[in-house]
PDB file of C-alpha atoms in Angstrom:
ATOM      1  CA  MET A   1     -29.141  24.316 -40.582  1.00 71.00           C
ATOM      2  CA  ARG A   2     -26.050  22.540 -41.840  1.00 77.00           C
ATOM      3  CA  LYS A   3     -23.811  25.038 -40.012  1.00 76.00           C
ATOM      4  CA  ILE A   4     -25.621  24.456 -36.721  1.00 77.00           C
ATOM      5  CA  ILE A   5     -25.264  20.670 -37.001  1.00 75.00           C
ATOM      6  CA  THR A   6     -21.570  21.027 -37.872  1.00 73.00           C
ATOM      7  CA  LEU A   7     -21.072  23.361 -34.910  1.00 62.00           C
ATOM      8  CA  LEU A   8     -22.839  20.938 -32.510  1.00 68.00           C
ATOM      9  CA  ILE A   9     -20.819  17.953 -33.759  1.00 76.00           C
ATOM     10  CA  THR A  10     -17.585  19.924 -33.364  1.00 70.00           C
ATOM     11  CA  LEU A  11     -18.600  20.981 -29.851  1.00 62.00           C
ATOM     12  CA  PHE A  12     -19.375  17.376 -28.833  1.00 66.00           C
ATOM     13  CA  LEU A  13     -16.069  16.146 -30.228  1.00 66.00           C
ATOM     14  CA  VAL A  14     -14.073  18.808 -28.407  1.00 65.00           C
ATOM     15  CA  CYS A  15     -15.855  18.188 -25.102  1.00 60.00           C
ATOM     16  CA  GLY A  16     -15.483  14.424 -25.487  1.00 59.00           C
ATOM     17  CA  CYS A  17     -11.709  14.762 -25.992  1.00 56.00           C
ATOM     18  CA  ALA A  18     -11.150  16.847 -22.872  1.00 51.00           C
ATOM     19  CA  PRO A  19      -9.103  15.095 -20.174  1.00 49.00           C
ATOM     20  CA  LYS A  20     -11.090  13.603 -17.326  1.00 47.00           C
ATOM     21  CA  THR A  21     -10.549  15.069 -13.911  1.00 47.00           C
ATOM     22  CA  ASP A  22      -9.634  12.667 -11.119  1.00 49.00           C
ATOM     23  CA  SER A  23     -12.656  13.088  -8.905  1.00 50.00           C
ATOM     24  CA  SER A  24     -12.370   9.600  -7.429  1.00 52.00           C
ATOM     25  CA  ALA A  25      -9.081  10.090  -5.573  1.00 78.00           C
ATOM     26  CA  LEU A  26      -9.168   9.090  -1.932  1.00 87.00           C
ATOM     27  CA  ALA A  27      -8.802  11.801   0.682  1.00 91.00           C
ATOM     28  CA  ASN A  28      -5.664  11.705   2.820  1.00 92.00           C
ATOM     29  CA  GLY A  29      -6.224  11.007   6.508  1.00 94.00           C
ATOM     30  CA  THR A  30      -7.476   8.361   8.923  1.00 95.00           C
ATOM     31  CA  PHE A  31     -10.883   6.776   8.363  1.00 96.00           C
ATOM     32  CA  SER A  32     -12.926   4.112  10.170  1.00 96.00           C
ATOM     33  CA  GLY A  33     -15.322   1.500   8.922  1.00 96.00           C
ATOM     34  CA  SER A  34     -17.234  -1.449  10.357  1.00 96.00           C
ATOM     35  CA  GLY A  35     -18.294  -4.823   9.053  1.00 96.00           C
ATOM     36  CA  LYS A  36     -20.668  -7.447  10.459  1.00 95.00           C
ATOM     37  CA  GLY A  37     -18.802 -10.419  11.947  1.00 93.00           C
ATOM     38  CA  LYS A  38     -20.152 -13.582  13.538  1.00 92.00           C
ATOM     39  CA  ASN A  39     -20.333 -12.141  17.070  1.00 92.00           C
ATOM     40  CA  GLY A  40     -20.756  -8.455  16.261  1.00 92.00           C
ATOM     41  CA  ASP A  41     -19.082  -5.662  14.375  1.00 94.00           C
ATOM     42  CA  VAL A  42     -15.414  -5.585  13.421  1.00 95.00           C
ATOM     43  CA  THR A  43     -14.191  -1.971  13.261  1.00 96.00           C
ATOM     44  CA  VAL A  44     -10.978  -0.983  11.523  1.00 96.00           C
ATOM     45  CA  SER A  45      -9.133   2.284  11.150  1.00 96.00           C
ATOM     46  CA  ILE A  46      -7.079   2.931   8.012  1.00 96.00           C
ATOM     47  CA  THR A  47      -4.666   5.741   7.230  1.00 95.00           C
ATOM     48  CA  ILE A  48      -4.468   6.835   3.587  1.00 93.00           C
ATOM     49  CA  LYS A  49      -1.803   8.958   1.930  1.00 92.00           C
ATOM     50  CA  ASP A  50      -1.788   9.535  -1.856  1.00 90.00           C
ATOM     51  CA  ASN A  51      -4.200   6.630  -2.549  1.00 90.00           C
ATOM     52  CA  VAL A  52      -2.028   4.226  -0.528  1.00 91.00           C
ATOM     53  CA  ILE A  53      -3.077   2.582   2.742  1.00 93.00           C
ATOM     54  CA  THR A  54      -0.139   3.247   5.048  1.00 93.00           C
ATOM     55  CA  GLU A  55      -1.637   1.872   8.263  1.00 95.00           C
ATOM     56  CA  ALA A  56      -4.576  -0.344   9.176  1.00 95.00           C
ATOM     57  CA  ILE A  57      -5.553  -1.517  12.651  1.00 95.00           C
ATOM     58  CA  VAL A  58      -8.501  -3.237  14.307  1.00 95.00           C
ATOM     59  CA  THR A  59     -10.022  -0.773  16.763  1.00 95.00           C
ATOM     60  CA  ASP A  60     -12.886  -2.986  17.985  1.00 94.00           C
ATOM     61  CA  SER A  61     -13.832  -6.621  17.543  1.00 93.00           C
ATOM     62  CA  LYS A  62     -16.264  -8.935  19.291  1.00 90.00           C
ATOM     63  CA  GLU A  63     -14.986 -12.037  17.467  1.00 91.00           C
ATOM     64  CA  THR A  64     -14.026 -15.202  19.339  1.00 89.00           C
ATOM     65  CA  ALA A  65     -10.457 -15.327  20.635  1.00 85.00           C
ATOM     66  CA  GLY A  66      -8.259 -16.969  18.030  1.00 82.00           C
ATOM     67  CA  TYR A  67     -10.506 -15.965  15.161  1.00 85.00           C
ATOM     68  CA  ASN A  68     -10.036 -12.260  15.830  1.00 81.00           C
ATOM     69  CA  THR A  69      -6.385 -12.483  14.701  1.00 90.00           C
ATOM     70  CA  ALA A  70      -7.657 -13.157  11.174  1.00 92.00           C
ATOM     71  CA  SER A  71      -8.380  -9.437  10.824  1.00 93.00           C
ATOM     72  CA  GLU A  72      -4.788  -8.542  11.657  1.00 94.00           C
ATOM     73  CA  VAL A  73      -3.451 -11.037   9.091  1.00 94.00           C
ATOM     74  CA  ILE A  74      -5.736  -9.644   6.385  1.00 95.00           C
ATOM     75  CA  LEU A  75      -4.911  -6.017   7.196  1.00 95.00           C
ATOM     76  CA  GLU A  76      -1.190  -6.793   6.973  1.00 95.00           C
ATOM     77  CA  LYS A  77      -1.706  -8.285   3.487  1.00 94.00           C
ATOM     78  CA  ILE A  78      -3.826  -5.310   2.438  1.00 94.00           C
ATOM     79  CA  ILE A  79      -1.047  -2.918   3.473  1.00 94.00           C
ATOM     80  CA  GLN A  80       1.589  -4.992   1.626  1.00 93.00           C
ATOM     81  CA  THR A  81      -0.390  -5.061  -1.641  1.00 93.00           C
ATOM     82  CA  ASN A  82      -2.440  -1.865  -1.211  1.00 92.00           C
ATOM     83  CA  SER A  83      -5.364  -3.892  -2.485  1.00 92.00           C
ATOM     84  CA  LEU A  84      -8.354  -5.807  -1.164  1.00 92.00           C
ATOM     85  CA  GLU A  85      -7.552  -8.607  -3.611  1.00 92.00           C
ATOM     86  CA  VAL A  86      -5.999 -10.775  -0.897  1.00 93.00           C
ATOM     87  CA  ASP A  87      -7.068 -14.135   0.475  1.00 93.00           C
ATOM     88  CA  GLY A  88      -9.227 -14.422   3.549  1.00 93.00           C
ATOM     89  CA  VAL A  89      -8.185 -16.620   6.457  1.00 93.00           C
ATOM     90  CA  SER A  90      -9.316 -20.221   6.187  1.00 90.00           C
ATOM     91  CA  GLY A  91     -11.607 -21.191   9.059  1.00 90.00           C
ATOM     92  CA  ALA A  92     -12.423 -17.568   9.877  1.00 92.00           C
ATOM     93  CA  THR A  93     -14.751 -16.728   6.999  1.00 93.00           C
ATOM     94  CA  TYR A  94     -17.131 -14.453   8.931  1.00 94.00           C
ATOM     95  CA  THR A  95     -14.261 -12.480  10.459  1.00 94.00           C
ATOM     96  CA  SER A  96     -12.494 -12.260   7.080  1.00 95.00           C
ATOM     97  CA  ASN A  97     -15.634 -10.999   5.339  1.00 96.00           C
ATOM     98  CA  ALA A  98     -16.288  -8.515   8.164  1.00 95.00           C
ATOM     99  CA  THR A  99     -12.740  -7.168   7.828  1.00 96.00           C
ATOM    100  CA  PHE A 100     -13.081  -6.695   4.061  1.00 96.00           C
ATOM    101  CA  GLU A 101     -16.452  -4.988   4.565  1.00 97.00           C
ATOM    102  CA  ALA A 102     -14.966  -2.697   7.231  1.00 96.00           C
ATOM    103  CA  VAL A 103     -12.089  -1.650   4.955  1.00 95.00           C
ATOM    104  CA  ARG A 104     -14.515  -1.004   2.069  1.00 95.00           C
ATOM    105  CA  ASN A 105     -16.632   1.178   4.380  1.00 96.00           C
ATOM    106  CA  ALA A 106     -13.526   3.068   5.533  1.00 95.00           C
ATOM    107  CA  LEU A 107     -12.538   3.654   1.883  1.00 94.00           C
ATOM    108  CA  SER A 108     -16.066   4.910   1.244  1.00 93.00           C
ATOM    109  CA  ALA A 109     -15.667   7.316   4.176  1.00 94.00           C
ATOM    110  CA  ALA A 110     -12.485   8.528   2.452  1.00 92.00           C
ATOM    111  CA  GLY A 111     -14.565   9.401  -0.592  1.00 91.00           C
ATOM    112  CA  GLY A 112     -13.690   6.489  -2.844  1.00 89.00           C
ATOM    113  CA  SER A 113     -13.539   2.744  -3.238  1.00 88.00           C
ATOM    114  CA  GLU A 114     -11.018  -0.059  -3.559  1.00 86.00           C
ATOM    115  CA  ALA A 115     -10.693   0.771  -7.267  1.00 88.00           C
ATOM    116  CA  ASP A 116      -8.946   4.016  -6.263  1.00 87.00           C
ATOM    117  CA  LEU A 117      -6.082   2.194  -4.550  1.00 87.00           C
ATOM    118  CA  VAL A 118      -2.763   2.007  -6.378  1.00 81.00           C
ATOM    119  CA  LYS A 119      -2.016  -1.737  -6.295  1.00 82.00           C
ATOM    120  CA  LYS A 120       1.535  -2.796  -5.392  1.00 81.00           C
ATOM    121  CA  GLU A 121       3.150  -5.906  -6.864  1.00 75.00           C
ATOM    122  CA  VAL A 122       4.617  -8.029  -4.093  1.00 67.00           C
ATOM    123  CA  SER A 123       6.869 -11.028  -4.531  1.00 64.00           C
ATOM    124  CA  SER A 124       7.401 -12.979  -1.345  1.00 61.00           C
ATOM    125  CA  ASN A 125      10.248 -15.167  -2.594  1.00 60.00           C
ATOM    126  CA  ASN A 126      11.844 -13.027  -5.315  1.00 61.00           C
ATOM    127  CA  GLY A 127      10.812 -15.562  -7.971  1.00 63.00           C
ATOM    128  CA  GLU A 128      12.975 -18.325  -6.544  1.00 74.00           C
ATOM    129  CA  LYS A 129      11.451 -21.670  -5.646  1.00 77.00           C
ATOM    130  CA  GLU A 130      12.542 -23.383  -2.486  1.00 79.00           C
ATOM    131  CA  THR A 131      13.623 -26.990  -2.916  1.00 83.00           C
ATOM    132  CA  ILE A 132      12.946 -29.307  -0.003  1.00 80.00           C
ATOM    133  CA  THR A 133      14.640 -32.686   0.082  1.00 85.00           C
ATOM    134  CA  GLU A 134      13.631 -35.297   2.637  1.00 83.00           C
ATOM    135  CA  SER A 135      14.469 -38.938   3.063  1.00 87.00           C
ATOM    136  CA  HIS A 136      12.097 -41.514   4.597  1.00 88.00           C
ATOM    137  CA  GLN A 137      11.982 -45.276   4.816  1.00 93.00           C
ATOM    138  CA  ILE A 138       8.238 -45.487   4.120  1.00 93.00           C
ATOM    139  CA  VAL A 139       5.905 -43.080   2.352  1.00 93.00           C
ATOM    140  CA  VAL A 140       2.194 -43.741   2.869  1.00 93.00           C
ATOM    141  CA  VAL A 141      -0.063 -42.059   0.317  1.00 93.00           C
ATOM    142  CA  GLY A 142      -3.609 -41.558   1.595  1.00 92.00           C
ATOM    143  CA  ALA A 143      -4.711 -40.715   5.107  1.00 90.00           C
ATOM    144  CA  GLY A 144      -7.838 -42.827   5.113  1.00 92.00           C
ATOM    145  CA  GLY A 145      -8.378 -45.631   7.591  1.00 92.00           C
ATOM    146  CA  ALA A 146      -5.938 -48.066   5.933  1.00 93.00           C
ATOM    147  CA  GLY A 147      -3.296 -45.394   5.354  1.00 92.00           C
ATOM    148  CA  MET A 148      -3.437 -44.210   8.945  1.00 93.00           C
ATOM    149  CA  ILE A 149      -3.171 -47.759  10.286  1.00 94.00           C
ATOM    150  CA  ALA A 150      -0.252 -48.528   7.948  1.00 93.00           C
ATOM    151  CA  ALA A 151       1.599 -45.370   9.001  1.00 93.00           C
ATOM    152  CA  ILE A 152       1.015 -46.036  12.713  1.00 94.00           C
ATOM    153  CA  GLU A 153       2.124 -49.661  12.453  1.00 94.00           C
ATOM    154  CA  ALA A 154       5.263 -48.703  10.533  1.00 94.00           C
ATOM    155  CA  LYS A 155       6.120 -46.002  13.080  1.00 93.00           C
ATOM    156  CA  LEU A 156       5.530 -48.397  15.991  1.00 95.00           C
ATOM    157  CA  ASN A 157       7.952 -50.815  14.320  1.00 95.00           C
ATOM    158  CA  GLY A 158      10.649 -48.133  14.200  1.00 94.00           C
ATOM    159  CA  ALA A 159      10.408 -46.998  10.579  1.00 94.00           C
ATOM    160  CA  GLU A 160      10.807 -43.389   9.511  1.00 92.00           C
ATOM    161  CA  VAL A 161       7.371 -42.637   8.006  1.00 93.00           C
ATOM    162  CA  ILE A 162       5.755 -39.773   6.119  1.00 91.00           C
ATOM    163  CA  LEU A 163       1.986 -39.701   5.553  1.00 90.00           C
ATOM    164  CA  ILE A 164       0.749 -37.797   2.528  1.00 89.00           C
TER     165      ILE A 164
END
């Protein structure tokens, strides 16, 4: 009995130490997915090569003109980072969410999920901060009723004004 238990424990240890196969890799190719927007479905097509999204386009959208460009902005960010961990577009929440849903569905059609993407690190300004120096005669802090009136009056009297 002791030999059988030892043999089973050894077998479990050996099987547990075997390398895992990568069964979650995304298939290469072009895949489509749709997501529910405010005025209907947003459909995107993504091209995947070696777990990297190389191209993403909106193939169909019923979103209101002006809001529909949110999908293009998001897809551009997704391609740059190769990740869905990007910000949506402010003021276009339904379109943004529909775009993310469409990309997730396209990744699912490719046999995987966003976890299978190889995330890229992107630095937009190479770590350097931009210094902006401005000079004004009057700085008004607060854009409430009084602040707006003060800024307007100062501007009407010829002052160089900034309203924060």
